[in-house]
Tab-separated table of N, CA and C in Angstrom:
chain	number	residue	atom	x	y	z
A	23	MET	N	-67.892	-44.035	-7.204
A	23	MET	CA	-68.281	-43.802	-5.813
A	23	MET	C	-66.853	-43.502	-4.549
A	24	ARG	N	-65.617	-44.072	-5.063
A	24	ARG	CA	-64.170	-43.373	-4.046
A	24	ARG	C	-64.164	-41.862	-4.861
A	25	GLY	N	-63.948	-41.597	-6.343
A	25	GLY	CA	-64.064	-40.463	-6.913
A	25	GLY	C	-65.054	-39.380	-6.346
A	26	ASP	N	-65.949	-39.520	-6.134
A	26	ASP	CA	-67.112	-38.204	-5.425
A	26	ASP	C	-66.970	-38.208	-4.300
A	27	ALA	N	-66.702	-39.400	-3.340
A	27	ALA	CA	-66.155	-38.791	-1.880
A	27	ALA	C	-64.728	-38.051	-1.756
A	28	ARG	N	-63.831	-38.428	-2.708
A	28	ARG	CA	-62.743	-37.452	-3.160
A	28	ARG	C	-62.833	-35.901	-3.614
A	29	ARG	N	-63.869	-35.990	-4.537
A	29	ARG	CA	-64.384	-35.040	-4.917
A	29	ARG	C	-64.630	-33.890	-4.353
A	30	ARG	N	-65.696	-34.242	-2.474
A	30	ARG	CA	-66.099	-34.084	-1.683
A	30	ARG	C	-64.513	-33.272	-0.819
A	31	LEU	N	-63.798	-34.004	-0.415
A	31	LEU	CA	-62.906	-33.876	0.435
A	31	LEU	C	-62.627	-32.459	0.014
A	32	THR	N	-61.934	-32.480	-1.607
A	32	THR	CA	-60.965	-31.445	-1.968
A	32	THR	C	-61.634	-29.920	-1.882
A	33	GLU	N	-63.254	-30.082	-1.879
A	33	GLU	CA	-64.492	-29.214	-2.236
A	33	GLU	C	-64.971	-28.296	-0.610
A	34	LEU	N	-64.162	-29.301	0.641
A	34	LEU	CA	-64.395	-29.364	1.527
A	34	LEU	C	-62.953	-28.482	2.604
A	35	SER	N	-62.007	-29.218	1.441
A	35	SER	CA	-60.475	-28.543	2.013
A	35	SER	C	-60.495	-27.752	2.429
A	36	PRO	N	-59.870	-27.131	3.537
A	36	PRO	CA	-59.335	-25.381	3.837
A	36	PRO	C	-58.050	-25.311	2.579
A	37	PHE	N	-57.319	-25.758	3.097
A	37	PHE	CA	-55.824	-25.750	2.230
A	37	PHE	C	-55.883	-25.627	0.645
A	38	ARG	N	-57.245	-25.790	-0.044
A	38	ARG	CA	-57.411	-25.546	-1.840
A	38	ARG	C	-56.802	-24.197	-1.836
A	39	PRO	N	-56.557	-24.175	-3.331
A	39	PRO	CA	-56.159	-23.068	-3.456
A	39	PRO	C	-57.115	-22.188	-4.137
A	40	PRO	N	-57.673	-21.505	-4.250
A	40	PRO	CA	-58.864	-19.899	-4.640
A	40	PRO	C	-59.273	-20.458	-5.783
A	41	THR	N	-60.448	-20.481	-6.017
A	41	THR	CA	-60.490	-21.175	-7.819
A	41	THR	C	-60.868	-19.177	-8.046
A	42	GLN	N	-61.237	-18.137	-7.248
A	42	GLN	CA	-60.456	-17.122	-8.362
A	42	GLN	C	-60.472	-16.206	-7.285
A	43	THR	N	-59.774	-15.367	-7.848
A	43	THR	CA	-59.533	-14.449	-6.920
A	43	THR	C	-59.800	-12.670	-6.803
A	44	PRO	N	-59.805	-12.352	-5.535
A	44	PRO	CA	-60.834	-10.802	-5.140
A	44	PRO	C	-60.345	-10.011	-6.198
A	45	GLU	N	-58.624	-9.585	-6.739
A	45	GLU	CA	-58.582	-8.492	-7.286
A	45	GLU	C	-58.613	-9.271	-8.731
A	46	PRO	N	-58.683	-7.709	-9.791
A	46	PRO	CA	-58.368	-8.622	-11.287
A	46	PRO	C	-56.291	-8.824	-11.161
A	47	VAL	N	-56.304	-9.394	-11.641
A	47	VAL	CA	-54.818	-9.927	-11.634
A	47	VAL	C	-53.971	-8.848	-12.558
A	48	GLU	N	-54.964	-7.922	-13.156
A	48	GLU	CA	-54.594	-7.287	-14.186
A	48	GLU	C	-53.505	-6.325	-13.532
A	49	THR	N	-54.057	-5.532	-12.133
A	49	THR	CA	-53.437	-4.807	-11.275
A	49	THR	C	-52.041	-4.997	-10.943
A	50	GLY	N	-51.506	-5.982	-10.616
A	50	GLY	CA	-50.517	-6.352	-10.234
A	50	GLY	C	-50.246	-6.407	-8.895
A	51	ALA	N	-49.061	-6.212	-8.345
A	51	ALA	CA	-48.561	-6.219	-6.865
A	51	ALA	C	-49.383	-4.868	-6.443
A	52	GLY	N	-49.003	-3.683	-6.877
A	52	GLY	CA	-49.380	-2.505	-6.618
A	52	GLY	C	-50.987	-1.777	-6.677
A	53	GLY	N	-51.435	-3.200	-7.095
A	53	GLY	CA	-53.197	-3.054	-7.165
A	53	GLY	C	-53.779	-2.340	-5.946
A	54	PRO	N	-54.683	-1.497	-6.338
A	54	PRO	CA	-55.478	-1.058	-5.126
A	54	PRO	C	-56.128	-2.141	-4.224
A	55	GLY	N	-56.291	-3.283	-4.409
A	55	GLY	CA	-56.923	-4.552	-3.321
A	55	GLY	C	-55.746	-4.203	-2.731
A	56	PHE	N	-54.388	-4.362	-3.390
A	56	PHE	CA	-53.086	-5.306	-2.792
A	56	PHE	C	-52.499	-3.798	-1.241
A	57	GLY	N	-52.514	-2.784	-1.486
A	57	GLY	CA	-51.999	-2.111	-0.603
A	57	GLY	C	-52.143	-1.342	0.631
A	58	PRO	N	-53.454	-1.780	1.548
A	58	PRO	CA	-54.486	-2.016	2.496
A	58	PRO	C	-53.693	-2.990	2.887
A	59	ALA	N	-53.563	-3.780	2.572
A	59	ALA	CA	-53.204	-5.031	3.239
A	59	ALA	C	-51.560	-5.237	3.649
A	60	VAL	N	-51.028	-4.451	2.944
A	60	VAL	CA	-49.582	-4.156	3.205
A	60	VAL	C	-48.900	-3.499	3.927
A	61	ALA	N	-49.970	-2.075	3.758
A	61	ALA	CA	-50.011	-1.355	5.390
A	61	ALA	C	-50.651	-1.886	6.388
A	62	LEU	N	-51.944	-2.874	6.225
A	62	LEU	CA	-51.825	-3.345	7.509
A	62	LEU	C	-51.342	-4.364	8.152
A	63	LEU	N	-50.161	-5.165	7.182
A	63	LEU	CA	-49.390	-5.721	7.797
A	63	LEU	C	-48.231	-5.043	8.007
A	64	ALA	N	-47.962	-4.218	7.213
A	64	ALA	CA	-46.243	-3.051	8.135
A	64	ALA	C	-46.808	-3.355	9.374
A	65	LEU	N	-48.368	-2.218	9.633
A	65	LEU	CA	-48.551	-1.912	11.230
A	65	LEU	C	-48.289	-2.570	12.243
A	66	VAL	N	-48.707	-3.730	11.364
A	66	VAL	CA	-48.986	-4.627	12.990
A	66	VAL	C	-47.703	-5.491	13.019
A	67	LEU	N	-46.196	-5.863	12.172
A	67	LEU	CA	-45.367	-6.027	12.258
A	67	LEU	C	-44.190	-4.839	13.375
A	68	ALA	N	-44.904	-3.671	12.915
A	68	ALA	CA	-44.285	-2.303	13.395
A	68	ALA	C	-44.494	-2.446	15.107
A	69	ALA	N	-45.902	-2.679	15.073
A	69	ALA	CA	-46.697	-2.522	16.738
A	69	ALA	C	-45.751	-3.957	17.323
A	70	LEU	N	-45.690	-5.139	17.034
A	70	LEU	CA	-45.010	-6.795	17.560
A	70	LEU	C	-43.562	-5.916	17.803
A	71	ALA	N	-42.448	-5.403	16.707
A	71	ALA	CA	-41.353	-4.958	17.091
A	71	ALA	C	-41.142	-3.887	18.395
A	72	ALA	N	-42.268	-2.959	18.373
A	72	ALA	CA	-42.399	-2.090	19.018
A	72	ALA	C	-42.231	-2.753	20.747
A	73	GLY	N	-42.949	-3.621	20.747
A	73	GLY	CA	-43.645	-4.502	22.096
A	73	GLY	C	-42.434	-5.417	22.444
A	74	ARG	N	-41.658	-5.937	21.961
A	74	ARG	CA	-40.260	-6.601	21.672
A	74	ARG	C	-39.537	-5.731	22.515
A	75	ARG	N	-39.295	-4.904	22.054
A	75	ARG	CA	-38.362	-3.887	22.359
A	75	ARG	C	-38.323	-3.712	23.999
A	76	ARG	N	-39.709	-3.092	24.468
A	76	ARG	CA	-40.091	-2.261	25.869
A	76	ARG	C	-39.057	-3.628	26.980
């Protein structure tokens, strides 16, 4: 009973590590799935920096 409740808790927990990665591991950091995310992040950071400067 106790182990079952703990298992259910870990299944519902938002902080658990993902069971599978969305992109294949062999693509590495420069993979096609990683590029757009980095570009978007850089764009957001640039917009924030520009907003702070004004």
